[in-house]
Structure formats: structure tokens, C-alpha cells
Coordinates of C-alpha atoms in Angstrom, one line a residue:
Chain A
M186 CA -22.6 -45.4 -46.2
T187 CA -20.2 -42.4 -46.6
R188 CA -23.1 -40.1 -46.8
F189 CA -24.5 -41.6 -43.6
L190 CA -21.3 -40.9 -41.9
Q191 CA -21.0 -37.5 -43.3
V192 CA -24.4 -36.6 -41.8
V193 CA -23.2 -38.0 -38.4
W194 CA -20.1 -35.8 -38.6
L195 CA -22.1 -32.8 -39.6
V196 CA -24.4 -33.0 -36.6
V197 CA -21.3 -33.7 -34.2
R198 CA -19.6 -30.7 -35.7
K199 CA -22.7 -28.5 -35.2
D200 CA -23.0 -29.5 -31.7
L201 CA -19.3 -29.0 -31.1
R202 CA -19.4 -25.6 -32.7
V203 CA -22.3 -24.5 -30.6
E204 CA -20.6 -25.8 -27.5
S205 CA -17.2 -24.2 -28.3
R206 CA -18.9 -20.9 -28.5
N207 CA -20.6 -20.7 -25.1
K208 CA -19.2 -23.9 -23.4
E209 CA -22.5 -24.0 -21.4
M210 CA -23.0 -27.7 -21.2
L211 CA -19.4 -28.7 -20.6
V212 CA -19.0 -26.2 -17.7
T213 CA -22.3 -26.8 -16.0
T214 CA -22.0 -30.7 -16.4
L215 CA -18.5 -30.7 -15.2
F216 CA -19.2 -28.5 -12.3
F217 CA -22.2 -30.7 -11.3
A218 CA -20.2 -33.8 -11.5
V219 CA -17.4 -32.4 -9.4
S220 CA -19.7 -31.3 -6.7
C221 CA -21.5 -34.6 -6.9
V222 CA -18.2 -36.4 -6.1
M223 CA -17.4 -33.9 -3.3
V224 CA -20.6 -34.5 -1.5
F225 CA -20.0 -38.3 -1.7
A226 CA -16.4 -37.7 -0.5
F227 CA -17.7 -35.9 2.6
A228 CA -20.1 -38.8 3.2
F229 CA -17.9 -41.8 2.7
V230 CA -14.4 -40.8 3.5
R231 CA -13.8 -40.8 7.3
G232 CA -10.4 -40.1 8.8
G233 CA -8.6 -40.4 5.4
R234 CA -10.0 -43.8 4.7
A235 CA -12.8 -44.5 2.2
V236 CA -15.7 -46.9 3.0
D237 CA -15.0 -50.3 1.3
G238 CA -16.4 -50.3 -2.3
A239 CA -17.8 -46.9 -2.2
A240 CA -15.5 -45.5 -4.9
A241 CA -17.1 -47.5 -7.7
G242 CA -20.6 -46.5 -6.8
V243 CA -19.6 -42.8 -6.5
L244 CA -18.0 -42.9 -9.9
W245 CA -21.1 -44.2 -11.7
I246 CA -23.5 -42.2 -9.7
A247 CA -21.6 -39.0 -10.6
V248 CA -21.5 -40.1 -14.3
A249 CA -25.2 -41.1 -14.4
F250 CA -26.3 -37.8 -12.8
A251 CA -24.1 -35.5 -14.8
G252 CA -25.1 -37.5 -17.9
T253 CA -28.8 -36.9 -17.1
L254 CA -28.1 -33.1 -16.8
A255 CA -26.3 -33.1 -20.2
L256 CA -28.9 -35.1 -21.9
G257 CA -31.6 -32.7 -20.8
R258 CA -29.7 -29.8 -22.2
A259 CA -28.7 -31.4 -25.4
F260 CA -32.2 -31.5 -26.7
E261 CA -33.4 -28.4 -24.8
R262 CA -31.1 -26.5 -27.0
E263 CA -32.8 -27.9 -30.2
R264 CA -36.1 -26.5 -29.1
Y265 CA -35.0 -22.8 -29.6
Q266 CA -36.3 -21.5 -32.9
D267 CA -37.5 -25.0 -33.9
A268 CA -34.0 -26.2 -34.6
L269 CA -35.2 -29.8 -34.0
R270 CA -37.8 -29.4 -36.7
G271 CA -35.1 -28.1 -39.1
L272 CA -32.9 -31.2 -38.3
L273 CA -35.8 -33.6 -38.8
L274 CA -36.9 -31.9 -42.1
A275 CA -33.5 -32.3 -43.5
P276 CA -33.5 -34.9 -46.3
V277 CA -31.1 -37.3 -44.4
D278 CA -31.4 -40.5 -42.6
R279 CA -32.9 -40.1 -39.2
P280 CA -30.7 -42.7 -37.5
A281 CA -27.7 -40.5 -38.6
I282 CA -29.1 -37.6 -36.6
Y283 CA -29.5 -39.8 -33.7
L284 CA -25.9 -41.1 -33.9
G285 CA -24.6 -37.6 -34.4
K286 CA -26.3 -36.4 -31.2
L287 CA -25.2 -39.5 -29.4
S288 CA -21.6 -39.0 -30.5
G289 CA -21.6 -35.4 -29.3
L290 CA -22.9 -36.4 -25.9
L291 CA -20.2 -39.2 -25.7
L292 CA -17.5 -36.7 -26.3
L293 CA -18.8 -34.4 -23.6
L294 CA -19.2 -37.2 -21.2
A295 CA -15.7 -38.4 -22.0
V296 CA -14.3 -35.0 -20.8
V297 CA -16.4 -35.2 -17.8
E298 CA -15.4 -38.7 -16.9
L299 CA -11.7 -37.9 -17.3
V300 CA -12.1 -35.4 -14.4
V301 CA -14.5 -37.4 -12.3
V302 CA -12.4 -40.6 -12.5
L303 CA -9.3 -38.7 -11.6
M304 CA -11.1 -37.1 -8.6
V305 CA -12.5 -40.4 -7.4
A306 CA -9.2 -42.0 -7.7
L307 CA -7.6 -39.2 -5.7
M308 CA -10.2 -38.9 -3.0
F309 CA -11.1 -42.6 -2.6
Q310 CA -7.5 -43.9 -3.1
A311 CA -8.7 -46.1 -6.0
P312 CA -5.9 -48.0 -7.9
L313 CA -6.7 -46.4 -11.2
F314 CA -3.7 -47.2 -13.2
E315 CA -3.3 -51.0 -12.4
H316 CA -5.5 -52.1 -15.3
P317 CA -6.1 -48.9 -17.4
F318 CA -7.4 -50.6 -20.5
R319 CA -9.9 -52.7 -18.6
M320 CA -11.0 -49.6 -16.8
L321 CA -11.3 -47.7 -20.0
A322 CA -13.4 -50.5 -21.6
L323 CA -15.8 -50.6 -18.6
L324 CA -16.1 -46.7 -18.7
A325 CA -16.7 -46.6 -22.4
L326 CA -19.2 -49.4 -22.7
G327 CA -21.1 -48.3 -19.6
T328 CA -21.4 -44.7 -20.9
L329 CA -22.4 -45.9 -24.3
G330 CA -25.3 -47.9 -22.8
F331 CA -26.4 -45.2 -20.7
A332 CA -26.2 -42.5 -23.4
S333 CA -27.7 -44.6 -26.2
V334 CA -30.9 -44.9 -24.3
G335 CA -30.7 -41.4 -22.9
T336 CA -30.3 -39.8 -26.2
L337 CA -33.4 -41.6 -27.5
F338 CA -35.5 -40.7 -24.5
S339 CA -34.5 -37.0 -24.3
A340 CA -35.2 -36.6 -28.0
M341 CA -38.6 -38.2 -27.5
L342 CA -39.3 -36.1 -24.5
V343 CA -38.7 -32.8 -26.3
R344 CA -42.3 -32.5 -27.2
T345 CA -43.9 -33.5 -24.0
R346 CA -44.8 -31.6 -20.9
S347 CA -42.7 -31.9 -17.7
R348 CA -39.8 -33.4 -19.5
A349 CA -37.2 -32.3 -16.9
V350 CA -39.0 -34.7 -14.4
L351 CA -39.8 -37.4 -16.8
L352 CA -36.3 -37.9 -18.2
P353 CA -34.8 -39.4 -15.0
V354 CA -37.9 -41.2 -14.1
L355 CA -37.7 -43.1 -17.5
L356 CA -34.1 -43.3 -18.0
Y357 CA -33.0 -44.8 -14.7
P358 CA -35.2 -47.9 -14.6
V359 CA -34.2 -48.8 -18.1
T360 CA -30.4 -48.1 -17.6
I361 CA -30.1 -49.6 -14.1
P362 CA -28.7 -52.9 -15.6
V363 CA -26.0 -51.0 -17.3
L364 CA -25.1 -48.9 -14.1
I365 CA -25.1 -52.1 -12.0
M366 CA -22.7 -53.8 -14.4
G367 CA -20.5 -50.8 -14.5
V368 CA -20.4 -50.6 -10.7
S369 CA -19.9 -54.3 -10.2
G370 CA -17.1 -54.4 -12.9
T371 CA -15.3 -51.4 -11.4
N372 CA -15.7 -52.7 -7.9
V373 CA -14.0 -56.0 -8.9
L374 CA -11.3 -54.2 -10.7
W375 CA -10.5 -51.9 -7.8
Q376 CA -10.0 -54.7 -5.3
P377 CA -6.4 -55.3 -4.1
E378 CA -6.2 -58.4 -6.2
P379 CA -8.9 -58.2 -8.9
D380 CA -10.6 -61.3 -10.3
L381 CA -10.1 -60.6 -13.9
A382 CA -12.3 -63.2 -15.2
M383 CA -15.2 -61.4 -13.4
V384 CA -14.2 -58.1 -14.8
Q385 CA -14.3 -59.8 -18.2
L386 CA -17.9 -61.1 -17.5
W387 CA -19.2 -57.7 -16.6
T388 CA -17.5 -56.1 -19.6
S389 CA -18.9 -58.6 -22.1
L390 CA -22.4 -58.3 -20.5
L391 CA -22.0 -54.5 -20.9
L392 CA -21.1 -55.1 -24.6
F393 CA -24.3 -57.2 -25.0
F394 CA -26.6 -54.8 -23.3
D395 CA -25.0 -51.9 -25.4
A396 CA -25.7 -53.8 -28.6
V397 CA -29.4 -54.4 -27.6
F398 CA -29.9 -50.8 -26.5
L399 CA -28.3 -49.3 -29.6
T400 CA -30.2 -51.5 -32.0
L401 CA -33.5 -50.7 -30.4
A402 CA -32.7 -47.0 -30.3
L403 CA -31.7 -46.8 -34.0
W404 CA -34.7 -48.9 -34.9
T405 CA -37.3 -46.8 -33.0
F406 CA -35.8 -43.2 -33.4
E407 CA -37.4 -42.8 -36.9
P408 CA -40.9 -43.6 -36.1
V409 CA -40.8 -42.0 -32.7
M410 CA -39.6 -38.7 -34.0
T411 CA -42.1 -38.5 -37.0
E412 CA -44.9 -36.0 -36.4
Chain B
M274 CA -65.5 -58.2 -30.9
T275 CA -64.3 -57.5 -27.4
R276 CA -67.8 -57.1 -26.1
R277 CA -68.6 -60.6 -27.0
L278 CA -65.2 -61.9 -26.0
F279 CA -65.3 -60.4 -22.4
P280 CA -68.2 -62.6 -21.0
V281 CA -66.5 -65.7 -22.3
L282 CA -63.2 -64.9 -20.7
A283 CA -64.9 -63.8 -17.5
G284 CA -66.8 -67.0 -17.3
L285 CA -63.7 -69.0 -18.0
S286 CA -61.6 -67.2 -15.3
L287 CA -64.4 -67.8 -12.8
L288 CA -64.3 -71.5 -13.7
F289 CA -60.5 -71.6 -13.1
F290 CA -60.6 -69.7 -9.9
V291 CA -63.3 -71.9 -8.4
G292 CA -61.3 -75.0 -9.3
A293 CA -57.9 -73.7 -8.3
P294 CA -58.3 -73.9 -4.5
V295 CA -59.6 -77.4 -4.7
L296 CA -56.7 -78.5 -6.8
I297 CA -54.2 -76.7 -4.7
V298 CA -55.5 -78.2 -1.5
R299 CA -55.4 -81.7 -3.0
A300 CA -51.8 -81.3 -4.2
P301 CA -49.4 -83.2 -2.0
Y302 CA -47.1 -81.4 0.4
E303 CA -43.6 -80.8 -0.9
S304 CA -41.0 -82.7 1.3
T305 CA -38.8 -79.7 2.5
M306 CA -41.0 -76.6 2.2
G307 CA -44.3 -78.1 3.3
L308 CA -47.4 -75.8 3.1
V309 CA -45.2 -72.8 2.0
Q310 CA -44.4 -74.4 -1.3
K311 CA -48.0 -73.8 -2.3
I312 CA -47.3 -70.1 -2.7
F313 CA -45.5 -71.3 -5.9
Y314 CA -48.9 -71.9 -7.6
F315 CA -49.6 -68.2 -7.4
H316 CA -46.1 -66.9 -7.8
F317 CA -45.3 -68.6 -11.0
A318 CA -48.7 -68.1 -12.4
G319 CA -48.5 -64.4 -11.6
W320 CA -45.3 -64.0 -13.5
M321 CA -46.6 -65.9 -16.4
A322 CA -49.5 -63.6 -16.7
M323 CA -47.1 -60.7 -16.4
F324 CA -44.9 -62.0 -19.2
L325 CA -48.0 -62.4 -21.4
A326 CA -49.0 -58.8 -20.5
I327 CA -45.5 -57.5 -21.3
F328 CA -45.4 -59.3 -24.7
V329 CA -48.8 -57.8 -25.6
L330 CA -47.5 -54.4 -24.5
G331 CA -44.4 -54.7 -26.6
I332 CA -46.0 -56.1 -29.7
A333 CA -48.8 -53.5 -29.5
S334 CA -46.1 -50.7 -29.1
I335 CA -44.3 -51.9 -32.2
I336 CA -47.5 -52.0 -34.2
F337 CA -48.5 -48.6 -33.0
L338 CA -45.1 -47.0 -33.6
F339 CA -44.7 -48.3 -37.2
R340 CA -48.3 -48.5 -38.4
R341 CA -49.9 -45.7 -36.2
I342 CA -52.9 -47.9 -35.4
R343 CA -54.7 -46.2 -32.5
S344 CA -56.3 -49.3 -31.0
A345 CA -52.8 -50.8 -30.6
D346 CA -51.9 -47.9 -28.4
Q347 CA -55.1 -48.5 -26.3
L348 CA -54.2 -52.2 -26.0
A349 CA -50.7 -51.2 -24.8
V350 CA -52.0 -49.0 -22.0
A351 CA -54.2 -51.8 -20.9
A352 CA -51.4 -54.3 -21.0
A353 CA -49.0 -52.1 -19.1
E354 CA -51.5 -51.9 -16.2
Q355 CA -52.0 -55.7 -16.2
A356 CA -48.3 -56.2 -16.2
V357 CA -47.9 -54.0 -13.1
I358 CA -50.6 -55.8 -11.3
F359 CA -49.4 -59.2 -12.0
G360 CA -45.8 -58.2 -11.4
L361 CA -46.9 -57.0 -7.9
I362 CA -48.4 -60.4 -7.2
G363 CA -45.0 -62.0 -8.1
L364 CA -43.0 -59.5 -6.0
I365 CA -45.4 -60.0 -3.0
T366 CA -45.6 -63.8 -3.1
G367 CA -41.8 -64.2 -3.8
P368 CA -40.6 -62.8 -0.4
L369 CA -43.4 -64.7 1.4
W370 CA -41.8 -67.8 0.1
G371 CA -38.3 -66.5 0.5
V372 CA -38.5 -65.8 4.2
K373 CA -39.2 -69.5 4.7
A374 CA -36.7 -70.8 2.2
W375 CA -33.8 -68.3 2.6
G376 CA -34.5 -66.9 6.1
V377 CA -34.7 -63.4 4.7
W378 CA -37.4 -61.5 2.8
W379 CA -35.2 -60.2 0.0
Q380 CA -31.9 -60.9 -1.7
W381 CA -30.2 -58.9 -4.3
D382 CA -29.5 -61.7 -6.7
A383 CA -29.7 -61.4 -10.4
R384 CA -33.2 -62.8 -10.9
L385 CA -34.8 -60.6 -8.1
T386 CA -33.0 -57.5 -9.2
M387 CA -34.1 -57.9 -12.8
A388 CA -37.6 -58.5 -11.7
V389 CA -37.7 -55.3 -9.7
I390 CA -36.1 -53.3 -12.6
L391 CA -38.8 -54.6 -14.9
E392 CA -41.6 -53.6 -12.5
L393 CA -40.0 -50.1 -12.2
I394 CA -39.9 -49.7 -16.0
L395 CA -43.6 -50.5 -16.1
V396 CA -44.4 -48.1 -13.3
A397 CA -42.4 -45.5 -15.2
Y398 CA -44.5 -46.3 -18.3
L399 CA -47.7 -45.6 -16.3
L400 CA -46.2 -42.3 -14.9
L401 CA -45.4 -41.2 -18.4
R402 CA -48.9 -42.0 -19.6
Q403 CA -50.3 -40.1 -16.6
Y404 CA -48.2 -37.0 -16.7
G405 CA -46.6 -36.9 -20.2
G406 CA -49.5 -35.0 -21.8
P407 CA -50.0 -34.9 -25.6
G408 CA -47.3 -36.5 -27.7
S409 CA -46.2 -39.0 -25.0
D410 CA -48.0 -41.9 -26.7
R411 CA -45.0 -42.5 -29.1
L412 CA -42.5 -42.1 -26.4
A413 CA -44.5 -44.6 -24.3
A414 CA -44.4 -47.0 -27.1
G415 CA -40.7 -46.8 -27.3
L416 CA -40.5 -47.5 -23.6
G417 CA -42.8 -50.5 -24.1
I418 CA -40.4 -52.0 -26.5
F419 CA -37.5 -51.5 -24.0
A420 CA -39.6 -53.2 -21.3
M421 CA -40.2 -56.3 -23.6
A422 CA -36.5 -56.4 -24.4
N423 CA -35.8 -57.1 -20.7
V424 CA -38.0 -60.2 -20.4
P425 CA -35.5 -62.6 -22.0
F426 CA -32.8 -61.4 -19.7
L427 CA -35.1 -61.9 -16.7
Y428 CA -36.0 -65.4 -17.9
I429 CA -32.5 -66.7 -18.4
S430 CA -30.9 -64.7 -15.5
T431 CA -31.0 -67.9 -13.3
E432 CA -29.0 -69.7 -15.9
I433 CA -26.3 -67.1 -16.3
W434 CA -25.7 -66.4 -12.6
R435 CA -25.6 -68.7 -9.7
T436 CA -28.8 -67.2 -8.1
V437 CA -30.5 -68.2 -4.9
H438 CA -33.8 -68.3 -6.9
P439 CA -34.7 -71.7 -8.1
R440 CA -34.0 -72.4 -11.7
T441 CA -36.5 -72.1 -14.5
S442 CA -35.7 -75.8 -15.5
V443 CA -37.6 -77.1 -12.5
V444 CA -41.0 -76.4 -13.9
P445 CA -41.1 -79.0 -16.8
T446 CA -39.7 -81.8 -14.6
L447 CA -42.5 -81.5 -12.0
P448 CA -44.5 -84.6 -11.3
V449 CA -48.1 -84.5 -12.3
D450 CA -49.4 -84.1 -8.7
F451 CA -47.7 -80.7 -8.6
G452 CA -47.9 -80.0 -12.3
L453 CA -51.7 -80.2 -12.7
P454 CA -52.5 -77.4 -10.1
L455 CA -49.6 -75.3 -11.3
W456 CA -50.7 -75.2 -14.9
W457 CA -54.4 -74.9 -13.9
S458 CA -53.5 -71.7 -11.9
V459 CA -51.4 -70.5 -14.9
A460 CA -54.3 -70.9 -17.1
G461 CA -56.5 -69.1 -14.6
F462 CA -54.2 -66.2 -14.3
V463 CA -53.7 -66.0 -18.1
V464 CA -57.5 -66.1 -18.7
I465 CA -58.2 -63.4 -16.1
C466 CA -55.4 -61.3 -17.4
L467 CA -56.9 -61.5 -20.9
A468 CA -60.4 -60.7 -19.6
M469 CA -59.1 -57.5 -17.8
L470 CA -57.1 -56.7 -20.9
S471 CA -60.1 -56.7 -23.1
A472 CA -62.3 -54.8 -20.6
R473 CA -59.6 -52.2 -20.0
R474 CA -58.9 -51.7 -23.8
R475 CA -62.6 -51.2 -24.3
L476 CA -62.6 -48.5 -21.6
E477 CA -59.7 -46.8 -23.3
E478 CA -61.4 -46.9 -26.7
Q479 CA -64.6 -45.4 -25.2
R480 CA -62.6 -42.7 -23.5
A481 CA -60.9 -41.8 -26.8
T482 CA -64.3 -41.7 -28.6
L483 CA -65.7 -39.5 -25.8
D484 CA -62.7 -37.1 -26.2
E485 CA -63.4 -36.9 -29.9
L486 CA -67.0 -36.1 -29.3
Y487 CA -66.1 -33.3 -26.9
L488 CA -63.8 -31.9 -29.4
A489 CA -66.4 -32.0 -32.2
L490 CA -68.8 -30.3 -29.9
E491 CA -66.5 -27.5 -29.1
D492 CA -65.8 -27.1 -32.9
E493 CA -69.5 -26.6 -33.4
A494 CA -70.1 -24.1 -30.7

């Protein structure tokens, strides 16, 4: 088990080191997410007042779009000089590699979300700090559900043609339930008087979906990536 | 095997489809919905056939992924296409009933949303098959498993949320007058689904054989 975690950590560290040297993914993803929120702010904020319920949707759309961008890059990078083959040839558990890539992406998305959430709160006047822990739980679980499927799909797409087009085409239908739950939960939470039981329901549903997605991804990663 | 199975299945589905209109016409009118209720015989049967196709898709995908059996992959392609077709039947007949029952064509309730999502996943599967190129077969198998994982959620969604869609539990409580035509239609849809499945799988198999022959020919030249 410790060896498994060691491998996960090694893959995360590798990704972090590559990222810290050129900061390509972080900067591009962040910039994209910010411009996404800006476009929505122009569309949905009129005369200083945001359209009702728009904030939650904007937040999750920005996360999903920026996440797709990051997912595509995360494995595109492994194509150079057959880095992916090297990773897969290493005598370690494949699921550990998957978890390593997933953790790296989650770290990246956490930074992006930090900025996006603050921006949305500012531009759409969302009551962000009323229930910080519930908000954090929704964000973490929603991102995990989205990224767990995304990491698997983008790893699988590395070897296929037209992967840039196919990633969103495959990813969105499968992850729509997670995004719907995230949006609905956030929407309830940002009401003037939130119905906390509903927030609880959406959060536990997210947890349930995450468990299913992670299990399926860990189970299928090995056979899918075997040549 | 499938060559002998297909005529039997085709004959059986013909029998069911000749009998179905007779049974549906003879079934009594439901007190509130009247004639429109009879859409149910298609709607429910369509979804049942779709569930069957998705389970075939999911199980064939698992077998292909872990055992690398080529014919399982061919069966999965065939099943995905059937699932899309029968899902469309469900998605078309549903609003036809809904406009009478609810006054609107569509409602974004849990059951209907999940149904659309499932259909989207299956269409994405076909797109991947079409445009993925070599190497996409294993990815498609992964997607097939995810599609199958959605079915239980879809089935129990009427129990978790208060949806406008009628609950699943009405089906076992139906009186015989309604039940007989219903299960007759379900049997008919299931048999025709199996018939098309076997024909489509055979087509896929022959296509693969043809590809191999072309490759062998090129090698010799």
C-alpha cells in the first residue's frame, strides 16, 4: 500500500515539476476560466444586478470548460517523446499512475477554482462565505467526479485521431449528472435563505456518483491502457 | 449460430407485431387518459428493449476489455445502435403522452433528464466509433461500461425524486386487461431487438473479415 502511494506521489511530483518549470497549463487554464466568467458576466449582469440563479451555472460552466482544456493538455504532454509509453512500461500498478495524474489535475483545478469562485462571488454578488464548508464540499466533490471521468477518457483518447474534438463529446454526456448536481446544490446554497437539507441531498448524491465514477475508472484504466 | 438464430427471431417478432395491434385495440380505455394511454404500450416496451440493448452493450464491453474477444466488441457496436434506436422510440412517444397528461411536451424532471443523458452517452459512443479511428475500440468499451452504470439511476430516479413521470411501481399492479397487451408488446420489442442485434453483429463480423482479406491481399502484392 505504501508503495502504491509512493507511485501516486511520484507521478504527482513529476507533473508538478514539469508545471513549475513552464507554468503552461496553469496560466492558460486560468486565463481561459477568467475570460469565460467575464463573457458570462457581460451576458448575465445588467445594471449591476445579476440574473437570478445565473451565478451557480456560470461557476460550474467555467470549471467544466477550463477542466476540459486542462485534461486535454495533461495527456497531450505525455505524448512527447513517448513519455506515456515510459510511464506505462514502468513496473508499477496502473491505477497508481491514474491516481497520480488525477491528483495533479485536481491540484491544478483547485487553484483555478479558487480564482473563479472569487470572481463569480464578486461579479454576481453571490453570498460565498455564508456556508464555506458546504460550498467547499460541493466544489471538491463535483470537481472530483468531473476529473475522475475526464482523466480516464483523456488518457484513453491519447492514441486516437481527432482527440481534441472527441474529449468534450464523450466527457460532457457522462459528467452531466455531476454538473447538474453541482449547479443545483450551489444554487440552493446561494439563495438568501438556503434549504440546507437540499444542499445535503445534492452533496451526498455527488459523493455517491464520485464513488461510482472512481471505481469504474480505477477498474477500467488498466485494460484500457494496455496495448 | 447467428445465421440460424436470425430467421427464428425474425419470425417470432413478426408474430408479435401482427398480434400486438389486435391486443392493443381490444384493451380497455383507461379512465382518465383514454386513447392516449395506449401510447404506453410502445413507450414502456421501447425502454425495456433499450435497457436490454444497454446491458448487452455493457457486458460485451466488459468481456472485450478484460478478455480481448473480438466478437464481443462487434456485439457491443450492434447493441449500441439498437439502444439508440429504441431510446429514440421512448423519447418520441414520451412527449406525445406528456402533452396530454401534463399539458407540455417536456419537463426537466429527474427521470426525463436522465433518459436524455443516457441517449446522449449512446450517441457519443456511436460518434466515437465513427470518428475515433484505430485504437478507439477499447475507449468505446470503457464508455459502454459507463453507459450501463447509468441505467440503475435512471430506473430508480422516480423513487428518489418526486418526479412528474409515473412511478415504476405501477407496472406490476396493472390488471390483466392492460397487462397482457403491455407484456406482449414488451416481448415483441425485445425479440425484434434481439433479431436486429444478431443481424447487425453478423454484418460487423463480415466487415472485419473483409478488412482482414484486404490487408492480406495488400501483403501479397
